[in-house]
C-alpha positions as a printed Julia matrix, in Angstrom:
518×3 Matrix{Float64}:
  55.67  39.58  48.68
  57.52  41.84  46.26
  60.59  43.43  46.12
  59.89  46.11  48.88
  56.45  44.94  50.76
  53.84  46.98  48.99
  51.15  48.83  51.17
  53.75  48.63  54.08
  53.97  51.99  55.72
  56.54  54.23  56.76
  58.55  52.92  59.32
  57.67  55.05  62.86
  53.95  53.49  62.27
  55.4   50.07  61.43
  57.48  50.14  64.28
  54.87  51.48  66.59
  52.6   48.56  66.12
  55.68  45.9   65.84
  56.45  47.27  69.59
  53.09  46.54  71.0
  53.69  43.27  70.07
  55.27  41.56  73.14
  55.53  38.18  71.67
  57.83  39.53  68.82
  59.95  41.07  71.37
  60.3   37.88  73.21
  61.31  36.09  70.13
  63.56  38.77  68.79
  65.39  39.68  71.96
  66.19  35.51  72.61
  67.25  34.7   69.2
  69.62  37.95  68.57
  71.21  37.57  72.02
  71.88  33.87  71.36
  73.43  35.07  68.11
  75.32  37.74  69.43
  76.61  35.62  71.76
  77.81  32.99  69.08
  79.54  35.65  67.23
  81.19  36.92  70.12
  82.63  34.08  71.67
  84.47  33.3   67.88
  85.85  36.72  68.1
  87.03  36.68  71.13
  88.75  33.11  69.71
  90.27  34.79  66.92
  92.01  37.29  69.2
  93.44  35.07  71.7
  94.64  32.85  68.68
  96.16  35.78  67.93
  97.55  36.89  70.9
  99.4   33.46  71.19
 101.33  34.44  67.75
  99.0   33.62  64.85
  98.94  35.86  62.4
  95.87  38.64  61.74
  93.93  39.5   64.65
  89.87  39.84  63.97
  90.22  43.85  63.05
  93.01  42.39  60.19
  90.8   39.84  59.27
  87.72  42.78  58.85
  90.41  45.09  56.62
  91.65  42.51  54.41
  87.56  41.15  53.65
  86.49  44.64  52.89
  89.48  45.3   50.72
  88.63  42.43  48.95
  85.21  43.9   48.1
  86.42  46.79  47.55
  88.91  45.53  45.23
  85.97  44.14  42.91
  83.9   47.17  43.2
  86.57  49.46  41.67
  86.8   47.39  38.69
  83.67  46.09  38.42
  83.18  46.43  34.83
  86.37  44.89  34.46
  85.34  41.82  37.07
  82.25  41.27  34.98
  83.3   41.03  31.77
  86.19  38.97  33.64
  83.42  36.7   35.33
  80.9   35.76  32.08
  84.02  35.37  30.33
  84.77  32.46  32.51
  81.47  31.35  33.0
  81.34  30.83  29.46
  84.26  28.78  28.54
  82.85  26.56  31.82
  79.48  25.88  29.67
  77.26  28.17  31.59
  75.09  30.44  30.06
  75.08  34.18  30.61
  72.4   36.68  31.1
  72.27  40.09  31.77
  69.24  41.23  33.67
  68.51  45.35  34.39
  65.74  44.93  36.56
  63.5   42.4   38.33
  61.47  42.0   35.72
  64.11  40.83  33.23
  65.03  38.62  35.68
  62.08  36.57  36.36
  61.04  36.85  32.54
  64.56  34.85  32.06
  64.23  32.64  35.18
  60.68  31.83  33.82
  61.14  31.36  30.4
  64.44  28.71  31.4
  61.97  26.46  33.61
  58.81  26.72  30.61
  61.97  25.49  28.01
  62.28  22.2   29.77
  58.31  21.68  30.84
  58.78  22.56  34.36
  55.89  23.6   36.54
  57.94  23.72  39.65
  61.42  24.71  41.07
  63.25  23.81  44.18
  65.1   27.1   45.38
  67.91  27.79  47.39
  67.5   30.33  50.48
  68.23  33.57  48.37
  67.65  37.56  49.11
  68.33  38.38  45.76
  65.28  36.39  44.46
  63.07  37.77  47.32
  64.3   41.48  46.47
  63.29  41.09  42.8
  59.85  38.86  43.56
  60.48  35.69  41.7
  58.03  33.64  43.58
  55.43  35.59  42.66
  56.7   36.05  39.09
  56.78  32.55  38.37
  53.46  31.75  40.15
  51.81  34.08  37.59
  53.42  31.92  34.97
  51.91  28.78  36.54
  55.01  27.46  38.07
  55.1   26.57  41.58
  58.47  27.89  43.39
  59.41  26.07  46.55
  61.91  27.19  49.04
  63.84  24.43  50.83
  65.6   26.2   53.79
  63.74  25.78  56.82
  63.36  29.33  57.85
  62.37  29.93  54.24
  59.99  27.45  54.23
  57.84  28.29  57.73
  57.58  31.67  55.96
  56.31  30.6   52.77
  54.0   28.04  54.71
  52.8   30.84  56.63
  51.91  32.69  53.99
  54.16  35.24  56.02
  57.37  37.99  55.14
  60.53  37.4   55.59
  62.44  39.53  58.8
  65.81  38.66  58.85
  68.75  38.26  56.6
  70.27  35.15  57.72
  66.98  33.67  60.0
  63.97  34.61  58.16
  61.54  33.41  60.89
  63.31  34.71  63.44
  60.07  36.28  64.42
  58.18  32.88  65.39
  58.71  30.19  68.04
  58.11  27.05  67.91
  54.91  26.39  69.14
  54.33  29.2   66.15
  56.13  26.68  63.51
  54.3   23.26  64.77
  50.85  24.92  64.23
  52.0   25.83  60.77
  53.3   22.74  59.43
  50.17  21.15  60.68
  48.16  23.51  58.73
  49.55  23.75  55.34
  52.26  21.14  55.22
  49.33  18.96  53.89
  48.02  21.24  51.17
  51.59  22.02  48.88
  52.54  18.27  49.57
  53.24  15.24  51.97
  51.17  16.74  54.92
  53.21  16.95  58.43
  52.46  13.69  61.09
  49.46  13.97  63.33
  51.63  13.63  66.59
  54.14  16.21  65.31
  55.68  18.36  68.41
  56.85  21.48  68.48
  60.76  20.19  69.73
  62.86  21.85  67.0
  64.31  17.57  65.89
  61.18  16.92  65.35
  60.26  19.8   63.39
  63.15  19.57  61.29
  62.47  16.11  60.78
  58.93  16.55  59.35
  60.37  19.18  56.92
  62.84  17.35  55.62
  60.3   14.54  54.68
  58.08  16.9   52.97
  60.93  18.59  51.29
  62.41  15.13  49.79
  59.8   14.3   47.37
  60.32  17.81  45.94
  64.15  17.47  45.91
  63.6   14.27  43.76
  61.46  15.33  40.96
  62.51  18.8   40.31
  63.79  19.34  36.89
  64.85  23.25  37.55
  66.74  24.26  40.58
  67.01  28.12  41.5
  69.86  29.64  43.45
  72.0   32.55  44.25
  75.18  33.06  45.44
  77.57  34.61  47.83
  80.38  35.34  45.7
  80.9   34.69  42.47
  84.65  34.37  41.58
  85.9   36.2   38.33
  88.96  34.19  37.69
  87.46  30.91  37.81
  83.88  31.22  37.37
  83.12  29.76  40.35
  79.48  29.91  41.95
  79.98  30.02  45.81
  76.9   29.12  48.31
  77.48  28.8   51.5
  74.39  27.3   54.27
  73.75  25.27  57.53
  71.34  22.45  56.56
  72.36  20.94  53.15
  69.28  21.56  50.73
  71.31  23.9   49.01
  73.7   21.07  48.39
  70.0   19.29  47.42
  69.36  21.56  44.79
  72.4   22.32  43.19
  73.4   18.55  42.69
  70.42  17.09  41.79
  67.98  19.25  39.0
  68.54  18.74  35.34
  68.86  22.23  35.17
  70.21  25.15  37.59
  70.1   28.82  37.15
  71.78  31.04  39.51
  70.65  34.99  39.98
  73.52  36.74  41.08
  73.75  40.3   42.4
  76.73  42.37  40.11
  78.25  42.92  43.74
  78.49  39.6   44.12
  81.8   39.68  42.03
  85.04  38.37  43.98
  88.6   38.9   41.89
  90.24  35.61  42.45
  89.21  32.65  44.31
  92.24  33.15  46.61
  90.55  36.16  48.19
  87.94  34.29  49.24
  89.91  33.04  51.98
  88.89  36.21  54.18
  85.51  36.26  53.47
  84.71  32.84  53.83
  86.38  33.24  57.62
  84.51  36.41  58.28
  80.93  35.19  57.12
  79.92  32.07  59.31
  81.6   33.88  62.42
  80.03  36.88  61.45
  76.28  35.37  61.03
  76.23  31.99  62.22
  78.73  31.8   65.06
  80.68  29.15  63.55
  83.97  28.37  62.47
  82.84  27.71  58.99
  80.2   26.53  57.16
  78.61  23.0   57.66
  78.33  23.16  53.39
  80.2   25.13  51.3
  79.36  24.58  48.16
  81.5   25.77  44.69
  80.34  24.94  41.13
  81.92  25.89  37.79
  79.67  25.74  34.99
  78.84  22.0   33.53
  80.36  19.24  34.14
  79.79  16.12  32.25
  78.02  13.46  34.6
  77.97  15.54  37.45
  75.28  17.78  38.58
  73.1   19.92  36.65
  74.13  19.76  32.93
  72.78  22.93  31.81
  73.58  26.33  33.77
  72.04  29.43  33.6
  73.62  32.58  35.27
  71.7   36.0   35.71
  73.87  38.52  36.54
  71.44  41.31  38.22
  71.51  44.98  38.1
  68.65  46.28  39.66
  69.29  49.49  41.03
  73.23  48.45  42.45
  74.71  50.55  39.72
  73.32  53.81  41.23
  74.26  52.91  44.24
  78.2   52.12  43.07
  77.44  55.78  41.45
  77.0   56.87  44.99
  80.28  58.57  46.52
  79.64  57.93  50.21
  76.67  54.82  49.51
  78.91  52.55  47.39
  80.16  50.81  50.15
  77.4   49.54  51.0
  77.51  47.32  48.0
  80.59  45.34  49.98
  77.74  43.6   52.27
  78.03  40.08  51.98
  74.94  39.2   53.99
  75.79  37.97  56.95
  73.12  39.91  59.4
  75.44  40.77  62.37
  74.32  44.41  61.73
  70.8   43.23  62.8
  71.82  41.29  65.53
  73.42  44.5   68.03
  70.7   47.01  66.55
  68.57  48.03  68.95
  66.21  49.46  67.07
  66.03  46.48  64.97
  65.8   44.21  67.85
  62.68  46.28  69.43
  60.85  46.28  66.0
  61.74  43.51  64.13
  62.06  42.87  60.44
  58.84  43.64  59.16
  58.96  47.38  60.14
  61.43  48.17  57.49
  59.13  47.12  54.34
  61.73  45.27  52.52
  63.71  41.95  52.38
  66.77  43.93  53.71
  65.78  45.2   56.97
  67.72  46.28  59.85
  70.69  48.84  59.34
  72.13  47.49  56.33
  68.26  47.1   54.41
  67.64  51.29  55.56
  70.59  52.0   53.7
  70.36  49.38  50.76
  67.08  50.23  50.17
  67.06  53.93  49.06
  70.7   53.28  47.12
  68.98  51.12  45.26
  65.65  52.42  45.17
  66.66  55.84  45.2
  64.87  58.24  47.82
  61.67  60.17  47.32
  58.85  57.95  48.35
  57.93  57.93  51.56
  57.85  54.91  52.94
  61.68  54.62  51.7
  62.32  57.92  52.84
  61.78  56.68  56.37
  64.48  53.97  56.83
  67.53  56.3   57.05
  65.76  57.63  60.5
  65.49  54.37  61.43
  68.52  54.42  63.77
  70.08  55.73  67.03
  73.06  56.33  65.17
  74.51  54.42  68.01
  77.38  52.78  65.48
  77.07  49.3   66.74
  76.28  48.41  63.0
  79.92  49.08  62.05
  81.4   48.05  64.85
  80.03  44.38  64.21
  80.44  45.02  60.73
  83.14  42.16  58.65
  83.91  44.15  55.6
  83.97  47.51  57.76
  80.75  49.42  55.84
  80.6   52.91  58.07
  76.2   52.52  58.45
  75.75  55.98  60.47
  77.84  57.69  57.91
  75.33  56.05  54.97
  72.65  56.67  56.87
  73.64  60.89  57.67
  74.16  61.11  54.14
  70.82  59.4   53.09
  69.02  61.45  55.22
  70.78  64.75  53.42
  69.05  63.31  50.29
  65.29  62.64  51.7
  65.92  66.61  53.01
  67.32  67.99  49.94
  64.45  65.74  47.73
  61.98  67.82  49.71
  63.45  71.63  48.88
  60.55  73.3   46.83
  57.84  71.38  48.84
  54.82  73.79  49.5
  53.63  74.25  52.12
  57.31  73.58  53.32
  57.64  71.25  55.9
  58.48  72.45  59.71
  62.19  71.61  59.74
  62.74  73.24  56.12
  61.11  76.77  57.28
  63.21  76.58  61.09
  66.72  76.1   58.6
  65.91  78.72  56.34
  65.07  81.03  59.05
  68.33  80.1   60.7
  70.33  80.49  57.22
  68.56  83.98  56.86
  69.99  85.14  60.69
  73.42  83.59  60.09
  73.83  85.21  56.61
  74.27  89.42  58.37
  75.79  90.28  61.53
  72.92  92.72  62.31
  70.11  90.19  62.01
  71.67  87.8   63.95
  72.32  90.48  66.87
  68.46  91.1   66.77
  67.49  87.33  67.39
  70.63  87.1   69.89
  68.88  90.07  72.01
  64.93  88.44  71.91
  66.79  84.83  72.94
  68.64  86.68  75.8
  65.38  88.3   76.81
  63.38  85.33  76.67
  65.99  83.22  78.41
  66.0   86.22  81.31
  62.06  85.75  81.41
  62.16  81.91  81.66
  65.24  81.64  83.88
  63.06  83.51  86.13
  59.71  81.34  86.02
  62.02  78.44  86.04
  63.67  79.2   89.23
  60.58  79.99  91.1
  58.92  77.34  90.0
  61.84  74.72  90.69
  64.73  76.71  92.98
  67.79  75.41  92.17
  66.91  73.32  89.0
  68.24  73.93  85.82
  66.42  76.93  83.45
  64.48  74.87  80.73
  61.68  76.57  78.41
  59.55  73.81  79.22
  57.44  71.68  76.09
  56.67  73.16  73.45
  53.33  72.89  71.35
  52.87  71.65  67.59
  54.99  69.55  65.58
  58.17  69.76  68.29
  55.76  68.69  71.34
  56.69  64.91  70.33
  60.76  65.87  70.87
  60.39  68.01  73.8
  57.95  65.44  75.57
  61.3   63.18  76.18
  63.92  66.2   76.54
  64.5   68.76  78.59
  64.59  72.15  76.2
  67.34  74.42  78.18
  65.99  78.32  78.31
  68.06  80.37  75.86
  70.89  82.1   77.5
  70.11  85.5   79.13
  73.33  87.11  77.49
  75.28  86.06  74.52
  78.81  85.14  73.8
  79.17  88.81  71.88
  77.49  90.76  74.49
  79.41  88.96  77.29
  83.07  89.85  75.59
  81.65  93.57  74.8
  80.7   93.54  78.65
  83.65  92.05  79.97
  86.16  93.42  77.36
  87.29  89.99  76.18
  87.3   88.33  79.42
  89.84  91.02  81.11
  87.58  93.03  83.66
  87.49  91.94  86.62
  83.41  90.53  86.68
  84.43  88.42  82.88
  83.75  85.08  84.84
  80.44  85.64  84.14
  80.48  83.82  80.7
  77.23  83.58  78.72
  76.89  79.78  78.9
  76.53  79.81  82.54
  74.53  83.1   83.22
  70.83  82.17  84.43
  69.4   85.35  85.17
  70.85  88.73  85.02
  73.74  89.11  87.48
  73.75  85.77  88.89
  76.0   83.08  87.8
  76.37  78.92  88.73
């Protein structure tokens, strides 16, 4: 696994295999309904509470998280300098990190410092984007991941294809025959009667997850929001090995996105509301937990914070894609996305799939390889993304503007691609008055020719001009391709004087063949 899953290819072929797979579609249909049905029901909760006189409705809860965000991103030099100011005085220790390779070089050399040859990890996409597993593995240092989800994946050998449920892509019976297999080679091996009922399952990981709890001296983590007033370190999860390995390593170090950044730990009231309804379906968080640098006797007594660029400061350089850094995470994108929910997580070639990864990926990436290229198509532009949205990031208006790039990113190509040669030849009729009569004369005479063959091959269906062959066979095998219109607007109002003789109800969008109208 790396930062974007090398060798994947572009999306329609991803997705094109992912759909064949009917198991996968099982499994991703049942968990993102449940889900969606979770996060629904709290909504609906949130209104009615409202409705009966509390104060903010869920849309005011939505405005106030993403101002929040927003807020930080403004200022978020300012915020920084703010944060590792207070991180400092706390008895943390700062890093800055540009890349994933500065990262994991710093993660790395923290854990060979004290003699480790092994980490405990907290469920983190910022340490999947940049590859730290794999980082540290090269530097002989094994990196387990404690949440459960995390853990089938890794056990599996397997990717990651959700935000919030990375194995949202295997059943049960799928997770029993794993644990039996490798449980036993990375450490205490799974019981020989193990079933696949989800207590049980749990059960067994939890035993084999102790003994590494116990004897870690490093603990890795990120976080959800990192609070610039305070210095506060926020991580918020279901099952309480975070709580494992932020409490009890010698040593913790904590890669943090720069978006991360929250102004004051009051305005974390709003977020910490919108994400567990948002991705969980809960009310809050089973643990929540909040750490400050070192305290004496309590916890981990040396902290390391890496504060991660990475490619988020071209996205904040973005106009229109800067929003996207207000994401906290929460996955309710990819649980209404019907695309994502027909192809799963895999199809997008990165840790961020679904609508938010096919924006978040070329912002951060930038556009201009292929693969990458193909994620802003990935999506009906339906808008159920920002519907379900908490902190109110417009997806289909990322994703237009993305796909402006990949075209523009392409201008100078040779031989120029289909689309490219149809827009110039459309810029070159549009640009004189007497060119664009010309093609408005051989449509209208082609439309008169097919409104013909259409009608006698299908009286009293609508004129179409049929498929057509090449590289548009694919759109018009799914559409109907109306016949161009046997007289246009400008010839109609020179015919008909502006619409004031008496046979001007003939207009040019409903004429099918010459003299007859519908």
């Amino acid at each position: 696994m790396s930062g974007t899953f090398v060798g994947m290819p572009v999306f329609p072929t991803a997705a094109r295999a992912a759909l064949g797979d009917t198991q996968l579609r099982h499994n991703l249909a049942h968990a993102t309904g449940v889900i969606r049905a979770k996060r629904a029901k709290l909504v609906d909760e949130v209104e009615a509470a409202h409705a009966a006189g509390a104060p903010g409705g869920w849309e005011d809860l939505r405005l106030a998280g993403a101002a929040v965000k927003q807020r930080a991103l403004d200022d978020l030099a300012g915020q920084l300098e703010l944060l590792e100011e207070s991180l400092t005085k706390a008895g943390a220790v700062v890093h800055w990190a540009r890349d994933a390779a500065e990262a994991n070089a710093i993660v790395a050399r923290v854990a060979k410092s004290h003699g480790a040859d092994e980490v405990v990890k907290v469920k983190s996409m910022v340490t999947q984007e940049i590859g730290l597993n794999e980082a540290l593995e090269a530097e002989g240092i094994a990196a387990w991941e404690t949440d459960l989800a995390e853990l089938i994946v890794q056990l599996a050998d397997d990717l990651p294809s959700h935000i919030l449920v990375p194995a949202i892509h295997r059943n049960r019976a799928e997770v029993r025959e794993i644990f039996l297999r490798r449980m036993k080679d990375v450490g205490r091996p799974a019981p020989a009667d193990l079933t696949d009922e989800p207590k049980v399952l749990a059960a067994a990981a939890r035993e084999h997850l102790r003994e590494k709890f116990l004897r870690a001296k490093v603990g890795v983590s990120g976080a959800n929001f990192a609070v610039a007033e305070t210095g506060t370190l926020v991580v918020v999860e279901s099952e309480g090995n975070g709580r494992m390995c932020l409490t009890l390593p010698e040593v913790l170090v904590s890669v943090v996105g720069i978006e991360k950044v929250v102004p004051t730990f009051a305005e974390l009231d709003p977020l910490l509301r919108l994400l567990p309804r948002s991705s969980t379906g809960e009310r809050m968080n089973p643990y929540t937990s909040t750490w400050s640098g070192v305290t004496p006797g309590d916890g981990p007594q040396e902290v390391h914070v890496v504060l991660l660029d990475n490619g988020r400061t071209n996205a904040l350089a973005d106009q229109v894609g800067r929003q996207a850094l207000r994401c906290i995470r929460c996955s309710a994108c990819l649980n209404v996305c019907p695309v994502y929910e027909r192809a799963g997580g895999h199809a997008y070639g990165s840790v961020y799939p679904g609508p938010i990864g096919a924006i978040l990926n070329p912002l951060l990436k930038g556009t201009g390889e292929k693969q990458t290229d193909s994620l802003p198509y990935a999506s009906s532009l339906c808008g159920a993304c920002f519907e379900a949205c908490p902190v109110r990031i417009d997806i289909p208006e990322v994703l237009v503007h993305l796909r402006t790039k990949v075209v523009d990113g392409h201008r100078g190509d040779f031989p120029p691609k289909a689309e490219a040669v149809a827009m110039k030849g459309a810029a070159w009729a549009f640009s004189d008055a007497s060119r664009l009569g010309l093609v408005e004369k051989a449509s209208g005479l082609s439309g008169r020719v097919l409104g013909r063959l259409s009608k006698s091959a299908f009286p009293g269906g609508r004129p179409t001009a049929g498929r057509l062959a090449g590289p548009a066979v694919a759109w018009t095998g799914a559409r109907d391709l109306p016949a161009p219109p046997a007289e246009s607007f400008r010839q109609w109002w020179a015919r008909t004087d502006g619409g004031t003789r008496p046979d001007s109800t003939a207009t040019p969008s409903s004429t099918t063949t010459e003299g007859e109208t519908r």
